[in-house]
Coordinates of N, CA, C and O in Angstrom, one line a residue:
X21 N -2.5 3.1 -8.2 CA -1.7 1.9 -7.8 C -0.3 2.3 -8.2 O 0.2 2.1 -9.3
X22 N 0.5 2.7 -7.2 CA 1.8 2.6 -7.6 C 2.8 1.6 -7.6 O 2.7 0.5 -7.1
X23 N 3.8 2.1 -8.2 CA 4.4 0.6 -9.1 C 6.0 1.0 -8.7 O 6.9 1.7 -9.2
X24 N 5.8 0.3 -7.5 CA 7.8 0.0 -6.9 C 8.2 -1.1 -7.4 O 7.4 -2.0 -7.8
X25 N 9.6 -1.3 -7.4 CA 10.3 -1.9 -7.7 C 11.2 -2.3 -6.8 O 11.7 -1.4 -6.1
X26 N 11.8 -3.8 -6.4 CA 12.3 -4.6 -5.9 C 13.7 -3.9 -6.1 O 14.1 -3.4 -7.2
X27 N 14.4 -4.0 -4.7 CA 15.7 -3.4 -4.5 C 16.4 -4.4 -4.9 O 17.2 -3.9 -5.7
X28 N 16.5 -5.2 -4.8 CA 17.0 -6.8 -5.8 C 18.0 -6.7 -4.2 O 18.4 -5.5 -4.1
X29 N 18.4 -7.4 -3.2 CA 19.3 -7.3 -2.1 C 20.7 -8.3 -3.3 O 20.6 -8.8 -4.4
X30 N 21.7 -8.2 -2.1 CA 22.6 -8.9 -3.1 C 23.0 -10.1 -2.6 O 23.4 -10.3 -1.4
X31 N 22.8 -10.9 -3.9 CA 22.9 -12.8 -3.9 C 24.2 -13.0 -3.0 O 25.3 -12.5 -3.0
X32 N 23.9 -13.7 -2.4 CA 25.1 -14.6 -1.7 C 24.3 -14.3 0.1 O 24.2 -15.1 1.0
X33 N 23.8 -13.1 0.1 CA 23.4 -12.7 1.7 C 22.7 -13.5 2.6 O 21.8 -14.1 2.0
X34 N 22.8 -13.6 3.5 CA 22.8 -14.7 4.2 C 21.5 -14.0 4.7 O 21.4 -12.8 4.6
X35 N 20.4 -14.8 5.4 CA 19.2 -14.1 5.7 C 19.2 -13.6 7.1 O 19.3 -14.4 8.0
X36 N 19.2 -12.5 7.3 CA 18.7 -12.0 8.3 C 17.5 -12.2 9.6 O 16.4 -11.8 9.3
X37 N 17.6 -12.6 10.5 CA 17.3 -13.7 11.6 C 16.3 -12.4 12.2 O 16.6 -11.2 12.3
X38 N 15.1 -13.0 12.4 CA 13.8 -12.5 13.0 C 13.0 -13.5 14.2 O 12.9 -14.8 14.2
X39 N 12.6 -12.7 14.8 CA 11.5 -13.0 15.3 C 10.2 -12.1 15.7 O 10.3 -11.0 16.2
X40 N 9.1 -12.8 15.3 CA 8.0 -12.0 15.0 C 6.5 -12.4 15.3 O 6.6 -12.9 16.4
X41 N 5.5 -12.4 15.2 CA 4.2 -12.6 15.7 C 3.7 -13.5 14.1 O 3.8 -13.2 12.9
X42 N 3.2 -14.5 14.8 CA 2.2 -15.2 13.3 C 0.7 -14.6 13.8 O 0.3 -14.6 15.0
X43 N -0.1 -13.9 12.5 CA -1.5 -13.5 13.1 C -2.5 -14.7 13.2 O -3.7 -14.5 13.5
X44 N -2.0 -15.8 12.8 CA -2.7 -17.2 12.0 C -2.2 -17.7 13.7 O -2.9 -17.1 14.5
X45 N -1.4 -18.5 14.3 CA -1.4 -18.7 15.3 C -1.1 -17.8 16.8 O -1.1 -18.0 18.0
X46 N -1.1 -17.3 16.4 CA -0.8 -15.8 17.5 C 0.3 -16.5 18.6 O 0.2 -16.5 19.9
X47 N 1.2 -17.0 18.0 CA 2.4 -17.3 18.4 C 3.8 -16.6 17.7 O 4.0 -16.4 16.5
X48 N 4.5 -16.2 18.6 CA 6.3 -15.4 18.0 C 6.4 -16.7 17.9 O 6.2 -17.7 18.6
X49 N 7.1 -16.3 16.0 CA 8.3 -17.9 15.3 C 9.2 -16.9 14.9 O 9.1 -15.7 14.8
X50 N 10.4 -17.8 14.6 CA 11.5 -17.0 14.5 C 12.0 -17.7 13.0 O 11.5 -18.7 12.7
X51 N 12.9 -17.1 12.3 CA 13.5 -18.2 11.2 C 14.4 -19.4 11.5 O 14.3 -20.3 10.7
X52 N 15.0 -19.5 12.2 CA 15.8 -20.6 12.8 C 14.8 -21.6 12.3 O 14.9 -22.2 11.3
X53 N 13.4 -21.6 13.6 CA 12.8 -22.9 13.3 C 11.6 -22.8 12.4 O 10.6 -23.5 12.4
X54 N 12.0 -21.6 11.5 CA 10.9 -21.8 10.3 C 11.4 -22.4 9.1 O 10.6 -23.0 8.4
X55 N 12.7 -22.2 8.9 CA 13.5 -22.6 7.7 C 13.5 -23.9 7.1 O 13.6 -24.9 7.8
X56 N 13.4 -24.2 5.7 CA 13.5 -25.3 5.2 C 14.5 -26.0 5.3 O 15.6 -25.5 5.4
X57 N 14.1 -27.4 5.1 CA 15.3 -28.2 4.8 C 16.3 -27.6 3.7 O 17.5 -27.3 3.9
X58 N 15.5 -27.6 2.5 CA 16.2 -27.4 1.1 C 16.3 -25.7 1.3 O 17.2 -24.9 0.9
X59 N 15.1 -25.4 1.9 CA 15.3 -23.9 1.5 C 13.8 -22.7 2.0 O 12.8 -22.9 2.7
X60 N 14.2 -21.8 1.5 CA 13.3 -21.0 2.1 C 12.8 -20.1 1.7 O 13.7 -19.2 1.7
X61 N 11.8 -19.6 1.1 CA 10.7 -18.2 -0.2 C 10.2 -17.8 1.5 O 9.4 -18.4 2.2
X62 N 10.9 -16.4 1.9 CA 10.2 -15.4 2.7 C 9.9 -14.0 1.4 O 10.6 -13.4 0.6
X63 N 8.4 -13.8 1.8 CA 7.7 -12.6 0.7 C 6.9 -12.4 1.9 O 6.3 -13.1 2.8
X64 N 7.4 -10.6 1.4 CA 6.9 -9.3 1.9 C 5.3 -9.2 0.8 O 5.2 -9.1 -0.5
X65 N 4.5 -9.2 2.0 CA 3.5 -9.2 1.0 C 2.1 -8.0 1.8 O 2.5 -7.0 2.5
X66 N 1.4 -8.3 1.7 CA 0.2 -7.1 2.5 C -1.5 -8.0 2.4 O -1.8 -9.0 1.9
X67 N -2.1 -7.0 3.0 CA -3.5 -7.7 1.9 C -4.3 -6.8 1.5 O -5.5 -7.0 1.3
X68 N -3.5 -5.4 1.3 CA -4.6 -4.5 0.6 C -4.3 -4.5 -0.6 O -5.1 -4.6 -1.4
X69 N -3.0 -4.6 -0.9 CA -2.6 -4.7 -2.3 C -2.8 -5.2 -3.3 O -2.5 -6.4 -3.4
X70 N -3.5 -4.3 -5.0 CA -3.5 -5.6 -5.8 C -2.6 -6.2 -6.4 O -3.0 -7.2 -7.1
X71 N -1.4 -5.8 -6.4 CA -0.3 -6.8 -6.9 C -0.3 -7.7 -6.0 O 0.4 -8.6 -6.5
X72 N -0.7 -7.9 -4.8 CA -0.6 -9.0 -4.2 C -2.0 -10.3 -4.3 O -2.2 -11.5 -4.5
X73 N -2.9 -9.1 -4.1 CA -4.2 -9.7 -4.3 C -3.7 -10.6 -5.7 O -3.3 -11.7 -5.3
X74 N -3.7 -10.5 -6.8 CA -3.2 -11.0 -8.0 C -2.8 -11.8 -7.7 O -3.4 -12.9 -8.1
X75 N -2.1 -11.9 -7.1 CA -1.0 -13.2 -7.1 C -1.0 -14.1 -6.0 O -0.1 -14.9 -6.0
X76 N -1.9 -14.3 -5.2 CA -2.4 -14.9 -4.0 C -2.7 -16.2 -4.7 O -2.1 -17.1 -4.0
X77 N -3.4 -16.7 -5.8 CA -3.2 -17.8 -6.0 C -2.5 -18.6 -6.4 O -2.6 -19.8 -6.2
X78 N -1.2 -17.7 -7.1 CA 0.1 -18.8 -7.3 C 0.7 -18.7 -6.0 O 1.5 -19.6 -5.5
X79 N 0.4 -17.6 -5.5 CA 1.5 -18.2 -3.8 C 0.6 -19.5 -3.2 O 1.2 -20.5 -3.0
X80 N -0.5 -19.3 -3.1 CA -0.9 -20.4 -2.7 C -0.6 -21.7 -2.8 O -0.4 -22.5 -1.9
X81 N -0.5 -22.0 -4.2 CA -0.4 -22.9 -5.3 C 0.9 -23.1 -5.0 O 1.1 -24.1 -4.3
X82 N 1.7 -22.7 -5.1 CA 3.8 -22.9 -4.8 C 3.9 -23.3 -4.0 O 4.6 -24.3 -3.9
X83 N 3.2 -22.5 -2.5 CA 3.2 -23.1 -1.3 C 3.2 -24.9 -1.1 O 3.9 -25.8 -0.6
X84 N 1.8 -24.8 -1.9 CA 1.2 -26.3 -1.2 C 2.2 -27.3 -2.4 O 2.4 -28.5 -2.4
X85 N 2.6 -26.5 -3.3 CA 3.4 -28.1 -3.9 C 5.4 -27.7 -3.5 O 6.2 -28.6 -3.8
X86 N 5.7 -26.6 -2.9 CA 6.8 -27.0 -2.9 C 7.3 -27.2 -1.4 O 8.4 -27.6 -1.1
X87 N 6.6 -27.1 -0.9 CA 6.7 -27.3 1.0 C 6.4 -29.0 1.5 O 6.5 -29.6 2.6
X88 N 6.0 -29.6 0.2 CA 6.2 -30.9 0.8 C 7.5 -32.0 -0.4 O 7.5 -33.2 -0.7
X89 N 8.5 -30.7 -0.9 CA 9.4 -31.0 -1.4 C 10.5 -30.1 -0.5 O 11.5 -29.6 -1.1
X90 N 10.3 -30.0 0.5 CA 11.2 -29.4 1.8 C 11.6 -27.8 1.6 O 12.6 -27.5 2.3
X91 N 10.9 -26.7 0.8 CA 10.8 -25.7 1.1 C 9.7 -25.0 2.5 O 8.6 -25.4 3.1
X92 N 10.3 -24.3 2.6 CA 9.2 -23.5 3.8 C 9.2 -22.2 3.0 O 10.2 -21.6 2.5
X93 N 7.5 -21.9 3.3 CA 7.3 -20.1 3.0 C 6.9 -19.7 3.9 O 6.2 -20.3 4.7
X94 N 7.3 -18.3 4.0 CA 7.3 -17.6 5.1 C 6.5 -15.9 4.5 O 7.0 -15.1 3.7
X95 N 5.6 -16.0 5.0 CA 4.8 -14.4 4.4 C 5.3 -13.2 5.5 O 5.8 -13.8 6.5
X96 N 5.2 -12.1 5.5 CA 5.6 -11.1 6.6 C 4.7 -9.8 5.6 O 4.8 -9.5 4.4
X97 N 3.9 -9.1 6.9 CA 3.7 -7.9 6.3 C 4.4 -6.4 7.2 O 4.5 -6.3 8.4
X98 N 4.7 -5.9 6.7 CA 5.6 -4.7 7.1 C 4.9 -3.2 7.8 O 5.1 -2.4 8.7
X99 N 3.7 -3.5 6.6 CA 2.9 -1.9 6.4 C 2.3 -1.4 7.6 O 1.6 -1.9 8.5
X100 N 3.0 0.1 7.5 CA 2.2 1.2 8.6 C 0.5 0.8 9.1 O -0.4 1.5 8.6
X101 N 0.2 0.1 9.7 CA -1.2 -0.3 9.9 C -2.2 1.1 10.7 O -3.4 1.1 10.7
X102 N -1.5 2.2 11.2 CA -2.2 3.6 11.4 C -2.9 4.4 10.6 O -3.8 5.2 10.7
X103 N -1.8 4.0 9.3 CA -2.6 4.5 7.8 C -2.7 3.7 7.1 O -2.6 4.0 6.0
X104 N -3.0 2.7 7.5 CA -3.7 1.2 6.3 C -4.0 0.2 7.3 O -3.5 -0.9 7.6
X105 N -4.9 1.0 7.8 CA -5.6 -0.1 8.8 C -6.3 -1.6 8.2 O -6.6 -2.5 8.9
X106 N -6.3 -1.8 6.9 CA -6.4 -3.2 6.0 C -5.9 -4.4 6.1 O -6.3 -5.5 5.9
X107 N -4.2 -3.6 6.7 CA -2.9 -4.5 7.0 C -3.0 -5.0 8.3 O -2.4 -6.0 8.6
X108 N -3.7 -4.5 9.2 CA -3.5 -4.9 10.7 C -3.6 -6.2 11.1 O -4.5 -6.8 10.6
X109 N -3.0 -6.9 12.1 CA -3.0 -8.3 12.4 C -4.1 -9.3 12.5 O -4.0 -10.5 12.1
X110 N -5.3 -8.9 13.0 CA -6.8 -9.4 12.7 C -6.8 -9.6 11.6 O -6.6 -10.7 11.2
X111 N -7.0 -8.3 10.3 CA -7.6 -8.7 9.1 C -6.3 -9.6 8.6 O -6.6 -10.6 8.0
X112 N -5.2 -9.4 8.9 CA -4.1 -10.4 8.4 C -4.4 -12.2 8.4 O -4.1 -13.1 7.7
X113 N -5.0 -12.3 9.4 CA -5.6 -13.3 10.1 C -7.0 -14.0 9.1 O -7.1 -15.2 8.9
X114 N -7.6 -13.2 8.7 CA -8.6 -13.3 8.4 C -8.1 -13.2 7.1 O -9.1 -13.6 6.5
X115 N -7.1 -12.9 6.1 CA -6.7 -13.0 5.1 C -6.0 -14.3 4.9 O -6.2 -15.0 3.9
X116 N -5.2 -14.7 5.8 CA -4.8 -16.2 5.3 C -5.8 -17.4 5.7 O -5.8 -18.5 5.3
X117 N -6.6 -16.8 6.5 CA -7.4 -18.1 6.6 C -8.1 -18.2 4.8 O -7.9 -19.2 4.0
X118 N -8.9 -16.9 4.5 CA -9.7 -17.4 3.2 C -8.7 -17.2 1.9 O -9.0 -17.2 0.8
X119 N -7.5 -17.0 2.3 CA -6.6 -17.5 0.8 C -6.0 -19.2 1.4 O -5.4 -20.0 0.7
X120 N -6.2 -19.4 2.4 CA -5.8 -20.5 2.4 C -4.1 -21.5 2.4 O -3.6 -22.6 2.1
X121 N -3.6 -19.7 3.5 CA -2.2 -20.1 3.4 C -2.2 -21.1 4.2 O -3.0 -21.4 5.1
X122 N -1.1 -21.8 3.8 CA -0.4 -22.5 4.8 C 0.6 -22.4 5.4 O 0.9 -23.3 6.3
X123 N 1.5 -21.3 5.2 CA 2.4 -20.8 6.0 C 2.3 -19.6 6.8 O 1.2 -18.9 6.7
X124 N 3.3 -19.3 7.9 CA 2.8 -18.1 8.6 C 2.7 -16.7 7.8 O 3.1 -16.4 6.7
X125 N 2.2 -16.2 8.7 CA 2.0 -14.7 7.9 C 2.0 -13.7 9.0 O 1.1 -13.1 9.7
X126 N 3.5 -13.6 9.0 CA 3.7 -12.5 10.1 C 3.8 -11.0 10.0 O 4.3 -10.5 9.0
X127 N 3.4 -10.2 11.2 CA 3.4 -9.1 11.6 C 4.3 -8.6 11.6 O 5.1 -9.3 12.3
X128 N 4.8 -7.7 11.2 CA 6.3 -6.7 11.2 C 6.5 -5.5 11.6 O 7.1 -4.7 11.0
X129 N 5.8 -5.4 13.0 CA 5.4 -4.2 13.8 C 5.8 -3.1 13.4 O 5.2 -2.3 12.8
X130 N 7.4 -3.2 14.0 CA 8.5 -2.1 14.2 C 8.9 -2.0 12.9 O 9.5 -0.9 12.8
X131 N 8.8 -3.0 11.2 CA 9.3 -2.6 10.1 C 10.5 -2.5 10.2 O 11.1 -1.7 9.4
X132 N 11.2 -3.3 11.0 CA 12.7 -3.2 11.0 C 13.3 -4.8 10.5 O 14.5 -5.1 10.4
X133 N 12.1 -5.8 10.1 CA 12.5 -6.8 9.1 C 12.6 -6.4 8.2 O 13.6 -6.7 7.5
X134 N 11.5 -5.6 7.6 CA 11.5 -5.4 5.9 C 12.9 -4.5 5.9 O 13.6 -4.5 4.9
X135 N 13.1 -3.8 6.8 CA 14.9 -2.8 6.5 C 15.7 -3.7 6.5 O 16.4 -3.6 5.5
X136 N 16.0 -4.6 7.0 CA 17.2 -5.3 7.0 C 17.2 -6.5 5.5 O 18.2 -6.9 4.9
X137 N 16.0 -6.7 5.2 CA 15.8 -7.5 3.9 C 15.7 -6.5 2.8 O 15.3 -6.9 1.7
X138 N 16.1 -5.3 2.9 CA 16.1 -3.9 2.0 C 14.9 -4.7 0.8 O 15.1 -5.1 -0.4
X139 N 13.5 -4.8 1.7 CA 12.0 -4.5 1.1 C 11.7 -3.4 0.5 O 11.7 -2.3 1.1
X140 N 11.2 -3.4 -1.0 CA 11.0 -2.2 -1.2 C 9.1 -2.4 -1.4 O 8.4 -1.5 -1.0
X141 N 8.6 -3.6 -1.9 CA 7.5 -3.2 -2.2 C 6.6 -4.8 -1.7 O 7.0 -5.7 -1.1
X142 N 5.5 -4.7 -2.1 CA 4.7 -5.8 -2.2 C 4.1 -6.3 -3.3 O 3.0 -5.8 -3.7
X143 N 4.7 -7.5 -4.0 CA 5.1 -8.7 -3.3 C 6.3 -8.2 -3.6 O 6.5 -7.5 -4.6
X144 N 7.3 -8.8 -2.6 CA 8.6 -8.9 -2.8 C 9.0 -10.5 -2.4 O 8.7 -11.0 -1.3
X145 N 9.5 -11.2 -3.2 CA 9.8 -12.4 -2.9 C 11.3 -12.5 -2.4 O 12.1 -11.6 -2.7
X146 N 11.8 -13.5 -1.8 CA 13.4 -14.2 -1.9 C 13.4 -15.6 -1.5 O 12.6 -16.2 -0.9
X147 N 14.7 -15.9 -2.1 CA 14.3 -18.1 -2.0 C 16.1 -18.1 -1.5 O 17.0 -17.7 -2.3
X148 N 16.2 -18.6 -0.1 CA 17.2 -18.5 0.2 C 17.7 -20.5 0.3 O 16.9 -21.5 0.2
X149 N 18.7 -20.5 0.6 CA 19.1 -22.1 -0.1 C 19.0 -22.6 1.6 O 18.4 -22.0 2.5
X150 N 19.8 -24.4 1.8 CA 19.4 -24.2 3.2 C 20.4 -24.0 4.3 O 20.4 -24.3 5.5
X151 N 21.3 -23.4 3.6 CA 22.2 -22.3 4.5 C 21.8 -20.9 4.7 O 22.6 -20.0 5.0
X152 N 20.8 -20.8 4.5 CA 19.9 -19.4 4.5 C 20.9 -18.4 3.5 O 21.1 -17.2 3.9
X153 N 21.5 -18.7 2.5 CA 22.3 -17.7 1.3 C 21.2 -17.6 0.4 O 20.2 -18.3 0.3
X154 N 21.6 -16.3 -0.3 CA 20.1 -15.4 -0.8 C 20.6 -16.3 -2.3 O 21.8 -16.3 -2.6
X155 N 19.9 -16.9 -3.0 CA 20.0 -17.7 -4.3 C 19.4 -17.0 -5.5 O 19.9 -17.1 -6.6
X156 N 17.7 -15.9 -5.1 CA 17.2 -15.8 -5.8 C 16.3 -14.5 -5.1 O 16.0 -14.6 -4.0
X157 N 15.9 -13.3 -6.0 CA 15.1 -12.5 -5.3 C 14.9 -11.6 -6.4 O 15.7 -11.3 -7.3
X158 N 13.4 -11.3 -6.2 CA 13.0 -10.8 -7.4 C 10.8 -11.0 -7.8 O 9.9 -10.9 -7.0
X159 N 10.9 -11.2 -9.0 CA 9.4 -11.4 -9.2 C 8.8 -13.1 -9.4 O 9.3 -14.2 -9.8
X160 N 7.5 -12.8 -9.1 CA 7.1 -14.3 -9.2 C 7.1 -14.8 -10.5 O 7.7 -15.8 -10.8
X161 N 6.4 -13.8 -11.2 CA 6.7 -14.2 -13.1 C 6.3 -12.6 -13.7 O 6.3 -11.6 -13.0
X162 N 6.1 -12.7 -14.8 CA 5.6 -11.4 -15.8 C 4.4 -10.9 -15.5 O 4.1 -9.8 -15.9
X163 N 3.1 -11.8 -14.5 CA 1.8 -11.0 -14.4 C 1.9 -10.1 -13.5 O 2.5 -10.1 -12.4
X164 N 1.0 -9.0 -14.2 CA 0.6 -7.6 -13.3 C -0.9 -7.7 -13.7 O -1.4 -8.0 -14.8
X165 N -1.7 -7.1 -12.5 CA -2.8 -6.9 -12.6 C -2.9 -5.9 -14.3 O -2.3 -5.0 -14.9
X166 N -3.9 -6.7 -14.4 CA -4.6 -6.3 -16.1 C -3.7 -6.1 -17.3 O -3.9 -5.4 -18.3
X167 N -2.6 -6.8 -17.1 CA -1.2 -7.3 -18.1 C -1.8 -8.1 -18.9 O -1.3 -8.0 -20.1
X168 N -2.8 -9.2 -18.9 CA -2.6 -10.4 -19.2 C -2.1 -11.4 -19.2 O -2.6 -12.5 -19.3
X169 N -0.5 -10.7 -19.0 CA 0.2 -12.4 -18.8 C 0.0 -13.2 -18.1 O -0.6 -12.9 -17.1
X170 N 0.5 -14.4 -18.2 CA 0.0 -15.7 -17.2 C 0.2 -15.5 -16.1 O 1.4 -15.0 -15.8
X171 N -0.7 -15.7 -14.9 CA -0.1 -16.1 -13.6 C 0.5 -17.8 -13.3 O -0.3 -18.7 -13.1
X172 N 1.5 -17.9 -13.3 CA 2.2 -19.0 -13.5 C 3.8 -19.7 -12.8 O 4.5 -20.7 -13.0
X173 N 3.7 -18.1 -11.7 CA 5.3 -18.0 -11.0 C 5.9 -18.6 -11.7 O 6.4 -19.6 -11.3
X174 N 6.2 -18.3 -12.9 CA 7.4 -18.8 -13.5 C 9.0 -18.5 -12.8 O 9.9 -19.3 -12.4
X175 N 9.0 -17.2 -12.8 CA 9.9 -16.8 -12.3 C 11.0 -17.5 -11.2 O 12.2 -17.8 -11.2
X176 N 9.7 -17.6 -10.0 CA 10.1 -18.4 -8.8 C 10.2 -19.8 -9.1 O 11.0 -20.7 -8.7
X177 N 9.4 -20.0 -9.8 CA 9.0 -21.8 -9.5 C 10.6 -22.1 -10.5 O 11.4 -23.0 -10.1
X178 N 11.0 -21.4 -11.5 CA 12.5 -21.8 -12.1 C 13.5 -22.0 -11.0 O 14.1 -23.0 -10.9
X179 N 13.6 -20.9 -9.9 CA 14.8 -20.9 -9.1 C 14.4 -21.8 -8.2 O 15.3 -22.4 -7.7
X180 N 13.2 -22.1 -7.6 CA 12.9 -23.2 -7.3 C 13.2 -24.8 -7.5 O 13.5 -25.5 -6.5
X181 N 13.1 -25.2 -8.6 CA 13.3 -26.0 -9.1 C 15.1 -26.4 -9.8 O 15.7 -27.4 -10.0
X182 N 15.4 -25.1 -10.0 CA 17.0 -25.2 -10.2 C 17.7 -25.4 -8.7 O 18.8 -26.0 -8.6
X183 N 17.3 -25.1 -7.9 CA 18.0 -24.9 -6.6 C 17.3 -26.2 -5.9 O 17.6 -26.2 -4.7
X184 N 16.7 -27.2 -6.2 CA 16.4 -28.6 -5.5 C 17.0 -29.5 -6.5 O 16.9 -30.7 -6.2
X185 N 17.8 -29.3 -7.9 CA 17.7 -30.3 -8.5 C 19.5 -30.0 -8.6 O 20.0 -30.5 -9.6
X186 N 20.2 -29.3 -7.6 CA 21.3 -28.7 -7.6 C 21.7 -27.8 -8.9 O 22.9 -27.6 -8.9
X187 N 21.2 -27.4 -9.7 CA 21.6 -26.7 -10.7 C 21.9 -25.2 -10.2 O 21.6 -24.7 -9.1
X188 N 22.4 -24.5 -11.4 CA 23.1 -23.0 -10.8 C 21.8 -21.9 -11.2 O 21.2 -21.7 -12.2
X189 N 21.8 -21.4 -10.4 CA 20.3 -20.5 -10.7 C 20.5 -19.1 -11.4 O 21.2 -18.3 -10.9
X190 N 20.1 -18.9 -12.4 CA 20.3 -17.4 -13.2 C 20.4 -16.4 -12.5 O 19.5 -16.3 -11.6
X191 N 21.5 -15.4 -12.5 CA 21.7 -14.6 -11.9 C 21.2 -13.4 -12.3 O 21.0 -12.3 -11.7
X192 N 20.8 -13.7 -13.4 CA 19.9 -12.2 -14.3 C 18.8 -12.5 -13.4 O 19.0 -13.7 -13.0
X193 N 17.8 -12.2 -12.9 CA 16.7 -12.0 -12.5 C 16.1 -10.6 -12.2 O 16.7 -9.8 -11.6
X194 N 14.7 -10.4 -12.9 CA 14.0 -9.2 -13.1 C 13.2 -8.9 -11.4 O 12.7 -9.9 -10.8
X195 N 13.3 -7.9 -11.0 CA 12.9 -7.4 -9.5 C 11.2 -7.4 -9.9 O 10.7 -7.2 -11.0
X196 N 10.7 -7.5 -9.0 CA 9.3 -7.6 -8.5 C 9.1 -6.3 -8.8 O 10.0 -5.5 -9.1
X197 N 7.5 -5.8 -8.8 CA 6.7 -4.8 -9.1 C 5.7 -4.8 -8.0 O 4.9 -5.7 -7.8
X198 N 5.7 -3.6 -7.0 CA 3.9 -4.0 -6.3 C 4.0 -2.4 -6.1 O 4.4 -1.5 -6.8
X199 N 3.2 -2.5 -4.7 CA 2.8 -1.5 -4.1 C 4.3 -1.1 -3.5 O 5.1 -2.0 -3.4
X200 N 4.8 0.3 -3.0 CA 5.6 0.1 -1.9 C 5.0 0.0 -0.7 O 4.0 0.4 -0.2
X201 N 6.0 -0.5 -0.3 CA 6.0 -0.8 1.7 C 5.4 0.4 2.1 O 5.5 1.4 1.5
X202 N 4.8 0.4 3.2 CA 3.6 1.9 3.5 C 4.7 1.8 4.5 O 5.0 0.7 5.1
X203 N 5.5 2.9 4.9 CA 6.1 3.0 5.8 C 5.6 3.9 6.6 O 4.6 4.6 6.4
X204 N 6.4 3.9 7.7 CA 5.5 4.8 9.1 C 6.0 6.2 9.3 O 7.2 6.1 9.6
X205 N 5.7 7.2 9.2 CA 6.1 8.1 9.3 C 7.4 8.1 10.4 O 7.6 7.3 11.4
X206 N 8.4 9.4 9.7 CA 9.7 9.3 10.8 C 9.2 10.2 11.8 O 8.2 10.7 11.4
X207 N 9.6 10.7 12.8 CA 9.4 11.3 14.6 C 10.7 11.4 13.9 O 11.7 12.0 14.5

């Protein structure tokens, strides 16, 4: 299990505009009309991964309580699906149905979202405000598979909650840990 680390992109950036395939509705959404009112947590995430596996239930869990306080989450997987056929849009499909997202979980063919959001790993989180400016990016909280520590998104759920109640959100923030992005071999 290797252990990448979050490029941390830099605060203030305005998010980078996609359009992409949901494997959950097998419809192209774009961010325009995915974006929250208040705001927006797009995470690079996979479903082979156990840093993600791990953490599937507080994504869950954030999802369903902060999206009806006018966040939208947005999942996207990146990975080479030729050599991790795990990642491919079917099982993707079949992965949010039994974690029980509720947000899209899109396909990232060409991997030219996760470049422009300088993705380094899975999970990679970011919580952008609702001017789509980057507020927050980094780790959910301190758990890592077989750490111990709480699964509890502390991390996120702080800039979360600082960024709805207008407060200024800590600029120190600790970058995520997963797998890296399986990228696709270069031609």
């Amino acid at each position: 299990m290797s252990r990448t680390e979050s490029n941390m992109l830099a605060l203030g950036t305005i998010a980078p505009e996609f359009s992409l395939l949901d494997t959950v509705s097998q419809k192209t959404m774009n961010l325009p009309t995915l974006k929250g009112d208040k705001g927006t947590v797009i995470m690079f995430i996979c479903n082979h991964c156990p840093f993600v596996i791990h953490v599937n239930p507080e994504i869950t869990k954030l999802a369903n309580e902060y999206q009806k306080r006018g966040i939208k989450f947005i999942a996207i997987s990146s990975n080479d699906i030729e050599n991790y056929p795990a990642d491919a849009p079917h099982y993707m499909r079949i992965k949010a149905k039994a974690e029980n997202y509720t947000f899209p979980y899109l396909y990232d063919e060409h991997q030219e979202v996760a470049k422009s959001y300088d993705a380094a790993c899975t999970p990679d989180f970011y919580l952008f405000d609702a001017e789509l400016k980057l507020v927050y990016r980094g780790q959910l909280d301190d758990s890592r598979p077989g750490n111990r520590q709480p699964l509890n998104g502390k991390d996120l759920r702080d800039a979360l909650e600082n960024l709805l109640s207008g407060k200024k959100i800590n600029s120190l923030q600790k970058p995520s840990i997963g797998c890296n992005i399986k990228w696709k071999p270069q031609v």
